[in-house]
N, CA, C and O of each residue as an XYZ file, in Angstrom:
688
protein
N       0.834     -1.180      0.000
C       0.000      0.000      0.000
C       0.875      1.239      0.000
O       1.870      1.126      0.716
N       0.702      2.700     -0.802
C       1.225      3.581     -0.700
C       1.323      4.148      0.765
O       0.487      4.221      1.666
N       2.558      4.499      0.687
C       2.352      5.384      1.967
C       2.824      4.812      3.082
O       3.309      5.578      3.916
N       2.804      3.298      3.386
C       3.096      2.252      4.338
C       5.134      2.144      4.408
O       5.922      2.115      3.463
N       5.313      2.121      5.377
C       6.390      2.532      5.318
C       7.047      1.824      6.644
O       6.260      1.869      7.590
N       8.705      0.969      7.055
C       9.345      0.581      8.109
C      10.131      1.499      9.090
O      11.189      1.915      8.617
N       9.906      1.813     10.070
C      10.739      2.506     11.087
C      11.608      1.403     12.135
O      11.167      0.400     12.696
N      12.817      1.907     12.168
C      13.327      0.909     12.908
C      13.985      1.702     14.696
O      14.325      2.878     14.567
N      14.047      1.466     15.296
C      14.576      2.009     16.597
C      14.598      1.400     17.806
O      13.545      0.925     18.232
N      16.132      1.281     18.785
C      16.098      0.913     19.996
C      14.815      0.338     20.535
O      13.801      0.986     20.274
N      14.686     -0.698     21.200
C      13.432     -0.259     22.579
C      14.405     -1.590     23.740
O      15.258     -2.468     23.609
N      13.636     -1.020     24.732
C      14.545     -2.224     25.844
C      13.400     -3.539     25.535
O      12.213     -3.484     25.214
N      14.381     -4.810     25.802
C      13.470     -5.729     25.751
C      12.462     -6.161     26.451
O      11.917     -7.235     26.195
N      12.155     -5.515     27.251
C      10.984     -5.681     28.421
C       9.789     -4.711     28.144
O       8.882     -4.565     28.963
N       9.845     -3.956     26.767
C       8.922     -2.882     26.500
C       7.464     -3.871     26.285
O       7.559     -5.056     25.966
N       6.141     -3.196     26.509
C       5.486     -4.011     25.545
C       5.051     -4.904     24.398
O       4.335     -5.873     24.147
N       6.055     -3.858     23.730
C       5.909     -3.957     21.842
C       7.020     -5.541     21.636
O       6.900     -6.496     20.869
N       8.103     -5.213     22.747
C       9.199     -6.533     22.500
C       8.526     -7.190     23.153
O       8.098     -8.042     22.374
N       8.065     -7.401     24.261
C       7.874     -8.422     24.695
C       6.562     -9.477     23.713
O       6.845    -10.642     23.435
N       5.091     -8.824     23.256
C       4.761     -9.486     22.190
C       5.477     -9.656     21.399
O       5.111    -10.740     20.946
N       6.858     -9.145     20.486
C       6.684     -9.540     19.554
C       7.909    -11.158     19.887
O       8.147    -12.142     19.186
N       8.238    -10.880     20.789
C       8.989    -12.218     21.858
C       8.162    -13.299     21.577
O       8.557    -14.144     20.773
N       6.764    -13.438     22.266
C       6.137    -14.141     22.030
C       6.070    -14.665     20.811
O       6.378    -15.810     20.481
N       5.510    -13.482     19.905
C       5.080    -14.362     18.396
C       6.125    -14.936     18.031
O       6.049    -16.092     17.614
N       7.540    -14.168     18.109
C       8.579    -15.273     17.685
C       8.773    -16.633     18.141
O       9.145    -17.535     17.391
N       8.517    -16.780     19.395
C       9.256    -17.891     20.203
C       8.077    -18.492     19.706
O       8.223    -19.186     18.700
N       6.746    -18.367     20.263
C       5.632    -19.631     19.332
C       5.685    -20.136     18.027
O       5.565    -21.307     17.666
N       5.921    -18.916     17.215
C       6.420    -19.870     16.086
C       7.401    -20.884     15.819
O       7.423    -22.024     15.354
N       8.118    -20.129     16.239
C       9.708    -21.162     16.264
C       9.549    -22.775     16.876
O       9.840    -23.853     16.358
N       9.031    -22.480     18.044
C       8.829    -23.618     18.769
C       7.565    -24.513     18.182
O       7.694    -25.732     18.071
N       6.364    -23.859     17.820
C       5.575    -24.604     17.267
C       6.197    -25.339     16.078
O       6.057    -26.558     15.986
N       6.936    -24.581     15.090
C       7.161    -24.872     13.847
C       7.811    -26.559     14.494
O       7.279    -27.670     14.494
N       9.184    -26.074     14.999
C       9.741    -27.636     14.920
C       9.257    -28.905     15.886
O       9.552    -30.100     15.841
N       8.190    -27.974     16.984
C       7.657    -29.587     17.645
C       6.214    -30.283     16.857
O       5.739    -31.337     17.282
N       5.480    -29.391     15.420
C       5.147    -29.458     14.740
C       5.836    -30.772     13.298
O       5.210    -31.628     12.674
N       7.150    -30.422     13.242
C       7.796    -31.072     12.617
C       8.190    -32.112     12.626
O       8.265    -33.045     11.826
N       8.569    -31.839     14.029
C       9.319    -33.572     14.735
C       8.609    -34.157     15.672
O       9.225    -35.115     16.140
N       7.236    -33.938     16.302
C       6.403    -34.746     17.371
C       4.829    -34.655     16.811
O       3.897    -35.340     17.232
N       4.767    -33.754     15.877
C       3.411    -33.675     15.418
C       2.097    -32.793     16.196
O       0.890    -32.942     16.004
N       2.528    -32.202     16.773
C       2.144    -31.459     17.819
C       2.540    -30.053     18.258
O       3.733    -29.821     18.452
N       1.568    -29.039     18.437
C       2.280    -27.130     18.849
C       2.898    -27.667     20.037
O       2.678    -28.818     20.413
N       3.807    -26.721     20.750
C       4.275    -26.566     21.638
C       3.068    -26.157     23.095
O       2.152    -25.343     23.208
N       3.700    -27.250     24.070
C       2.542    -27.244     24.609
C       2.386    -25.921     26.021
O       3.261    -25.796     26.878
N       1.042    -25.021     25.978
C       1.340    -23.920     26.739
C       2.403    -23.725     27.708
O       3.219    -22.806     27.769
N       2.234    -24.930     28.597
C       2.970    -24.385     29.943
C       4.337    -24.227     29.766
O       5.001    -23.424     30.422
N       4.885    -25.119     28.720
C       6.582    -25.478     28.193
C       6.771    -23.785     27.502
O       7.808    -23.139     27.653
N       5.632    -23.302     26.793
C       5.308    -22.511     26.262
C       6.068    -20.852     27.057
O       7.044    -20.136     26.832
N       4.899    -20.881     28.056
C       5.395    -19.958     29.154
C       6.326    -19.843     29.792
O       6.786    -18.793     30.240
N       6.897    -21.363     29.972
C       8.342    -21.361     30.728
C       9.713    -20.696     30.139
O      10.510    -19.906     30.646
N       9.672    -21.255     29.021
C      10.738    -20.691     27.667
C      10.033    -18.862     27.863
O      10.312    -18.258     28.899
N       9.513    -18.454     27.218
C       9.083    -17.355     27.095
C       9.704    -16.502     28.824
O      10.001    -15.312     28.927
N       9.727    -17.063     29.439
C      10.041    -16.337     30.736
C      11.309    -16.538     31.060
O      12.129    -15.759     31.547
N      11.421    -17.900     30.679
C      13.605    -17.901     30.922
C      14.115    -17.201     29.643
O      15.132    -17.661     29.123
N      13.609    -16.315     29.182
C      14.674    -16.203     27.978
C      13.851    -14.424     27.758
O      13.464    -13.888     26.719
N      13.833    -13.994     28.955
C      13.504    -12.228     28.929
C      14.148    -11.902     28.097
O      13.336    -11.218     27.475
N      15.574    -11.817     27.227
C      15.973    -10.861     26.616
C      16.879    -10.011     27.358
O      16.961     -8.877     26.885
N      17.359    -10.163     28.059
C      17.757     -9.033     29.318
C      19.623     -8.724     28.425
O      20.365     -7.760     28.241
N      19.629     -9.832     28.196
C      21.470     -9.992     27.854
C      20.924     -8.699     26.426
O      21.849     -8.042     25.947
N      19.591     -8.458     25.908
C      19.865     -7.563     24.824
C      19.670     -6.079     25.309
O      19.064     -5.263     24.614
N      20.141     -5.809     26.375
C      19.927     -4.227     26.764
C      22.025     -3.678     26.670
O      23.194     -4.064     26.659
N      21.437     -2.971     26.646
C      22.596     -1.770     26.269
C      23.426     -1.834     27.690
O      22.713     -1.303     28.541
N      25.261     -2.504     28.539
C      25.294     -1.667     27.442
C      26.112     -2.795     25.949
O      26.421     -2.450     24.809
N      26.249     -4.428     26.773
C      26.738     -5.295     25.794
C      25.508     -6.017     24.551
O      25.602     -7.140     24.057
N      24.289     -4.884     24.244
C      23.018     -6.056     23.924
C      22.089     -4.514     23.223
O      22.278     -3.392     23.693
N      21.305     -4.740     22.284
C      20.110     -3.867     21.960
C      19.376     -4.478     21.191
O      19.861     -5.218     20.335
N      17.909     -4.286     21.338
C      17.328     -5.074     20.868
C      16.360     -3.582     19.806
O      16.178     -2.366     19.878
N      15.981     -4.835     18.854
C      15.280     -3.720     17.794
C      14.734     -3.544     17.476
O      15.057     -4.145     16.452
N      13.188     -2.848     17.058
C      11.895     -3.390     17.099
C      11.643     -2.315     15.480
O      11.980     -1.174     15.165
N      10.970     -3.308     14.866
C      10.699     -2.037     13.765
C       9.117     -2.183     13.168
O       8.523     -3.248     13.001
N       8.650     -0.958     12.921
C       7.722     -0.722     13.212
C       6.990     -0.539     11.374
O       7.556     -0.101     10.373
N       5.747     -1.009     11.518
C       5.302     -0.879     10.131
C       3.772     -0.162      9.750
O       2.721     -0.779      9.581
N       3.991      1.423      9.665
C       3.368      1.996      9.718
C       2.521      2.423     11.049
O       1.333      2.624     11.300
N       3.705      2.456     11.741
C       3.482      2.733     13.181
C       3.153      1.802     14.347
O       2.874      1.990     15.531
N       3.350      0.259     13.228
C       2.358     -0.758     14.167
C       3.875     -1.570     14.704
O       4.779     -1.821     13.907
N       3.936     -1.856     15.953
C       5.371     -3.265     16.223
C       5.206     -4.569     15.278
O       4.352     -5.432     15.483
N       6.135     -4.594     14.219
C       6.050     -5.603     13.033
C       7.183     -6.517     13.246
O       7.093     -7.596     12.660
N       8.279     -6.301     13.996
C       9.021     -7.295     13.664
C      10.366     -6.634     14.745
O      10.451     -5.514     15.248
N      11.266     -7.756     14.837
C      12.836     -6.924     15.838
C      13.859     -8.073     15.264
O      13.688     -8.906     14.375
N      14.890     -7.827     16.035
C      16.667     -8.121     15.653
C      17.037     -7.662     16.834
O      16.463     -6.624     17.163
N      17.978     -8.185     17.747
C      18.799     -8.397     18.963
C      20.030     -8.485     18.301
O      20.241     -9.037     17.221
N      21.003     -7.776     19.182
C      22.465     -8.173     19.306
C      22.499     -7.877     20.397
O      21.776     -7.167     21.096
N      23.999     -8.836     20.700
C      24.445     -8.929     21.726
C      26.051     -9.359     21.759
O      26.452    -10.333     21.123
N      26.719     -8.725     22.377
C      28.337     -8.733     22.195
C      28.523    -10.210     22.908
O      28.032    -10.545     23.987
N      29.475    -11.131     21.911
C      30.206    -12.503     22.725
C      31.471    -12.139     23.076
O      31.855    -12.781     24.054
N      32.371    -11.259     22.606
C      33.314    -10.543     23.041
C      33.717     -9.111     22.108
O      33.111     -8.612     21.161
N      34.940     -8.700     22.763
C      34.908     -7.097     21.793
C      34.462     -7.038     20.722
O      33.403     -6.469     20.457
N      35.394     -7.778     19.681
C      35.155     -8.407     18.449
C      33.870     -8.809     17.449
O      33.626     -8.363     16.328
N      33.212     -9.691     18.146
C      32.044    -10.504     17.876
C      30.746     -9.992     18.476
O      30.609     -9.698     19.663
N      30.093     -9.936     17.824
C      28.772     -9.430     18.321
C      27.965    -10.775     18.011
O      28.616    -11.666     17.465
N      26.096    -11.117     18.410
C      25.677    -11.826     17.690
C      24.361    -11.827     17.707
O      23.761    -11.830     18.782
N      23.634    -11.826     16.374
C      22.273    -11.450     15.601
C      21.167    -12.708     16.237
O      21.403    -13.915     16.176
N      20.128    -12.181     16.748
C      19.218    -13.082     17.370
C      18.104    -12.071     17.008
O      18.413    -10.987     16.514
N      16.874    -12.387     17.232
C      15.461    -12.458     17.813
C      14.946    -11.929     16.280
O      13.882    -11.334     16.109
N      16.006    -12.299     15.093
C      15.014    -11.630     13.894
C      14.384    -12.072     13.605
O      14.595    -13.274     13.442
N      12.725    -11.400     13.196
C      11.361    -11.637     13.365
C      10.752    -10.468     12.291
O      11.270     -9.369     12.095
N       9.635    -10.937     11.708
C       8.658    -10.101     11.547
C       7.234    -11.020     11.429
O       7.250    -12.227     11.188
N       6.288    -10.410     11.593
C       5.359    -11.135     12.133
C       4.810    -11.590     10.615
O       5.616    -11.302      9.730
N       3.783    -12.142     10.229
C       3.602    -13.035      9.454
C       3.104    -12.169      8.225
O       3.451    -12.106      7.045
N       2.065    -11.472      9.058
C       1.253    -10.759      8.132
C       2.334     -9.616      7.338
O       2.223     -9.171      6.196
N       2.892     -9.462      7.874
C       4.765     -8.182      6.980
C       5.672     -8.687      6.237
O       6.396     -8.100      5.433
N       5.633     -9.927      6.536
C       6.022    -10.658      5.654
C       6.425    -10.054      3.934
O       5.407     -9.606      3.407
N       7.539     -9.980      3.117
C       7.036     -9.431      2.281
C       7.202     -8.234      1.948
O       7.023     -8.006      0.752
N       7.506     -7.314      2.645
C       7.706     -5.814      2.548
C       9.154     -5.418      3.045
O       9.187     -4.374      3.696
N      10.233     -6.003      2.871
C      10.993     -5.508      3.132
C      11.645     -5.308      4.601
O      12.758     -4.836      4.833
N      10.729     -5.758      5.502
C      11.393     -5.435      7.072
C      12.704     -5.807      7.499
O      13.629     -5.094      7.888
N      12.596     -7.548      7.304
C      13.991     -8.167      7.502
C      15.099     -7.759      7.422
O      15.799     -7.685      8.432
N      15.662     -7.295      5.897
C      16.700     -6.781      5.471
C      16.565     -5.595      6.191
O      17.666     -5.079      6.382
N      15.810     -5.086      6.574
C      16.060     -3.298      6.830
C      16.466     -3.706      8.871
O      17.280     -3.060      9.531
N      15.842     -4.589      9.274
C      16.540     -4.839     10.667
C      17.982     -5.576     10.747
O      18.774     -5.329     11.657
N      18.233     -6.453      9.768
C      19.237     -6.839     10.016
C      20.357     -5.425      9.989
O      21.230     -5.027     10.761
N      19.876     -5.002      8.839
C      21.248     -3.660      8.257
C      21.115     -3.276      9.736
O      21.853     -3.851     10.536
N      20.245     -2.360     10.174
C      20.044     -1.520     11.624
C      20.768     -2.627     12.591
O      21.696     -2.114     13.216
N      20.610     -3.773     12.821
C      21.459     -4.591     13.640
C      22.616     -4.377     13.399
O      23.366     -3.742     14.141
N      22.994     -4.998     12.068
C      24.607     -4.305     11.966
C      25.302     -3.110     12.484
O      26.342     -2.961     13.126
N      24.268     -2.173     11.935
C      25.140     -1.102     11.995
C      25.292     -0.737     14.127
O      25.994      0.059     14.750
N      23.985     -2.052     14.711
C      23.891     -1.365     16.079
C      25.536     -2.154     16.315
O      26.398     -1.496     16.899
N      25.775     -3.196     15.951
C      26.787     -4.215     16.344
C      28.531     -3.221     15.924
O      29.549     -3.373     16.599
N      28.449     -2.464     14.932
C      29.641     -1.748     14.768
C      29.580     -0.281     15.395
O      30.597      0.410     15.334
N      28.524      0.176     15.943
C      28.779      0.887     16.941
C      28.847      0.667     18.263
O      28.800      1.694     18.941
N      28.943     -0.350     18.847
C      29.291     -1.263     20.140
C      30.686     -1.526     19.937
O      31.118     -1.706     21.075
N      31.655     -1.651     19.102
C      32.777     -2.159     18.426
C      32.699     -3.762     17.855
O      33.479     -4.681     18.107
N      31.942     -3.770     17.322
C      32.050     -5.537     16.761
C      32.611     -5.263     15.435
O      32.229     -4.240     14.866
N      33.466     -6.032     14.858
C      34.117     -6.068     13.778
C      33.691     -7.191     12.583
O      33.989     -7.240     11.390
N      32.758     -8.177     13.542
C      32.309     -9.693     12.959
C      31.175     -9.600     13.551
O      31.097     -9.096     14.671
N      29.894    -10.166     12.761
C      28.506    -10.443     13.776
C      28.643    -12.567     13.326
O      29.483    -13.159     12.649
N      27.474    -13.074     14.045
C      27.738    -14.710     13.733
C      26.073    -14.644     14.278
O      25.460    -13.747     14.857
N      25.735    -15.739     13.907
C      24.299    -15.795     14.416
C      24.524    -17.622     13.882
O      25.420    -18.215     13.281
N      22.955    -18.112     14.586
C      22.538    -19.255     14.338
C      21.233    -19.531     13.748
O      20.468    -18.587     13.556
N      20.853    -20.865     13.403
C      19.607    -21.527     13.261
C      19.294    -22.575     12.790
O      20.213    -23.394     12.781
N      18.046    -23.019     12.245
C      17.617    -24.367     12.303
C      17.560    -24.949     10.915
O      17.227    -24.066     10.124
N      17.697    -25.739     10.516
C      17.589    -26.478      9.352
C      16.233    -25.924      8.920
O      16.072    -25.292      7.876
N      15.388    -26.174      9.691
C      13.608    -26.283      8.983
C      13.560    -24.951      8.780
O      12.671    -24.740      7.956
N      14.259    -23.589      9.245
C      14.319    -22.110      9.380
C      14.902    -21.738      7.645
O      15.751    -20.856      7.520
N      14.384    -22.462      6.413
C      14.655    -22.057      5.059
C      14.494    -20.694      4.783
O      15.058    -20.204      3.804
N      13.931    -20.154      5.381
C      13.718    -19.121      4.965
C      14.625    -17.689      5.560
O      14.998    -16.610      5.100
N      14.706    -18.477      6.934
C      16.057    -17.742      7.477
C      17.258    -17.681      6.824
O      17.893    -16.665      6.543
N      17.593    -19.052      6.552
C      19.042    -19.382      5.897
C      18.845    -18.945      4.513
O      19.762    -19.055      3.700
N      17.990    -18.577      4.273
C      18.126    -18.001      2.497
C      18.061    -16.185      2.738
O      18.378    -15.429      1.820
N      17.766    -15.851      3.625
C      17.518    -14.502      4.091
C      19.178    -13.959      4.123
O      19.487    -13.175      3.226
N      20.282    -14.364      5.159
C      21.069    -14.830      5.707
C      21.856    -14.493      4.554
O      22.355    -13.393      4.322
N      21.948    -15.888      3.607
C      22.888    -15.781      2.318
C      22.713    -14.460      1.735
O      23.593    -13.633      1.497
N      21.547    -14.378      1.551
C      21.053    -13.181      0.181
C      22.077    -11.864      0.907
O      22.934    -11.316      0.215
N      21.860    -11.492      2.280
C      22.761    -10.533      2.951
C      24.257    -10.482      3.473
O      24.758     -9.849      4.402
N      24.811    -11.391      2.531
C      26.182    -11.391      2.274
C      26.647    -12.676      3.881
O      27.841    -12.927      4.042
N      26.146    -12.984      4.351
C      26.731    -14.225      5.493
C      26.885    -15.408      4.841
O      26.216    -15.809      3.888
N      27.817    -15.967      5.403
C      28.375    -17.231      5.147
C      28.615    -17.835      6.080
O      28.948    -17.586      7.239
N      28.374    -18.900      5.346
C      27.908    -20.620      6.458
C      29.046    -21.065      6.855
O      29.770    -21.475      5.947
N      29.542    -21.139      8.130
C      30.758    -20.974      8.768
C      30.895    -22.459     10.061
O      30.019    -23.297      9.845
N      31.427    -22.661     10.748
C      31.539    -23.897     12.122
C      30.262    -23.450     13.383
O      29.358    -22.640     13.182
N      30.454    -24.079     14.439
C      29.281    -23.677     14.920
C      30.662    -22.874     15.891
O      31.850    -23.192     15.945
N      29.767    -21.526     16.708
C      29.941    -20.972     17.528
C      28.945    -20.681     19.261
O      28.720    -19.689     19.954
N      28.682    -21.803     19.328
C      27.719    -21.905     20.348
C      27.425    -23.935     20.320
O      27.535    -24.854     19.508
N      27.040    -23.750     21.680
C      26.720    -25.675     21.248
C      25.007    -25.471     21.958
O      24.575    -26.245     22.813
N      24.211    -24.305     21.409
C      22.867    -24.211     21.504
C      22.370    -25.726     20.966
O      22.775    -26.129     19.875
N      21.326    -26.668     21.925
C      20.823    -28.060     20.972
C      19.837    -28.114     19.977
O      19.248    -29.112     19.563
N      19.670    -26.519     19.511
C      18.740    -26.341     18.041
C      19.424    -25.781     17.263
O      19.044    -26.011     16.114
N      20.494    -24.971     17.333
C      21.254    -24.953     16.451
C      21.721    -26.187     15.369
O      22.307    -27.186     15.786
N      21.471    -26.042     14.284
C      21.719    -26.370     13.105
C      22.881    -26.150     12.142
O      23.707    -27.005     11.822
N      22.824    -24.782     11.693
C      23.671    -23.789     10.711
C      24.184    -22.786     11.394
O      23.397    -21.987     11.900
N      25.590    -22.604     11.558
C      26.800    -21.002     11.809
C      26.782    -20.183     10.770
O      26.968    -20.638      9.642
N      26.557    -18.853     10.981
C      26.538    -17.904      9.617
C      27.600    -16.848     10.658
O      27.684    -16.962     11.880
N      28.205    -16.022      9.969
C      29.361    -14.986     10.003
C      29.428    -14.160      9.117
O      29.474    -14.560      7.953
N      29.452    -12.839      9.392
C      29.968    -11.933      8.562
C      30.433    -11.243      8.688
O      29.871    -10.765      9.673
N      31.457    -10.400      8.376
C      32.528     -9.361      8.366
C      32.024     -8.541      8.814
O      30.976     -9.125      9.087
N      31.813     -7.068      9.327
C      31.459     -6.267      9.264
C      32.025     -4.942      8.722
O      32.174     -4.118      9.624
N      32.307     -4.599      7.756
C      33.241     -3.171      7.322
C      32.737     -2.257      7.902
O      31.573     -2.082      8.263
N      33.708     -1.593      8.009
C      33.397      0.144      9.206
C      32.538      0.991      7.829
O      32.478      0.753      6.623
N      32.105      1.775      8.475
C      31.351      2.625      7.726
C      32.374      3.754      6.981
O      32.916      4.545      7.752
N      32.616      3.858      5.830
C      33.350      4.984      5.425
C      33.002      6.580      5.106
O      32.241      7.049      4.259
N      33.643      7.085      5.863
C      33.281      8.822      6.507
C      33.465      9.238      4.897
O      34.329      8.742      4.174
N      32.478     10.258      4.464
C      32.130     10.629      3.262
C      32.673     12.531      3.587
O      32.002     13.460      4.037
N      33.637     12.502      3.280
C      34.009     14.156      2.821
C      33.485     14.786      1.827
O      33.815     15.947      1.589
């Protein structure tokens, strides 16, 4: 639609807007693969538990920011980083909700991730995910990452992606 348009900006992860859009991520995710491999959504209470051990907290400022971007004013989707050391930063919670799908959000949070990860000093970002996550791992490639060793021994991790990060060059 004309006129419809992505805003991207800070919020702490405990805001409203993150914390739904926490949710929609983590249900999907989790539905998708106990869907896959048991035949069955993820069941509420396992549901709530995950959702509550995994606040987000490691994505607040000042080693972590989380990113929420907004689509036509509405919370559509976010991207987390979070520093593993000076060096390394690493890309989590990217999301957009189903219905945004399609418009461009993704790419426009990851870039804003990046660029949050080289103003923290990260020189490299690395992220993870799941085999059944095709659409991630094709997201991923298309934005210049490459499929690399694992850097985490997360037990859903699947695929290591890495990418360089070049400094931004000051325009005289």
């Amino acid at each position: 639609m004309a006129g419809m348009a992505w805003t991207i900006a800070q919020e702490p992860y405990d805001s409203p807007a993150a914390a739904a859009l926490w949710r929609a991520y983590y249900t999907e995710v989790s539905d998708r693969w106990y869907l896959l491999h048991e035949g069955h959504r993820t069941d509420p209470d396992e549901l709530e538990r995950e959702v509550a051990a995994h606040s987000g907290a490691d994505l607040a400022p000042p080693g972590g920011q989380l990113l929420v971007g907004r689509y036509d004013g509405t919370p559509a989707g976010s991207a987390g980083i979070r520093l593993l050391d000076p060096d390394t930063a690493e890309l989590t919670r990217v999301f957009v909700l189903p219905e945004r799908r399609g418009r461009g959000g993704a790419p426009l949070l990851v870039a804003a991730a990046e660029e949050a990860a080289r103003a923290l000093g990260a020189r490299r970002i690395v992220l993870d995910t799941r085999s059944d996550l095709v659409e991630a791992r094709a997201l991923y490639a298309r934005l210049g990452y490459t499929e690399t060793g694992p850097h985490n021994s997360d037990p859903y991790a699947e695929h290591w992606f890495r990418k360089e990060l070049v400094p931004v060059q000051a325009v005289n």
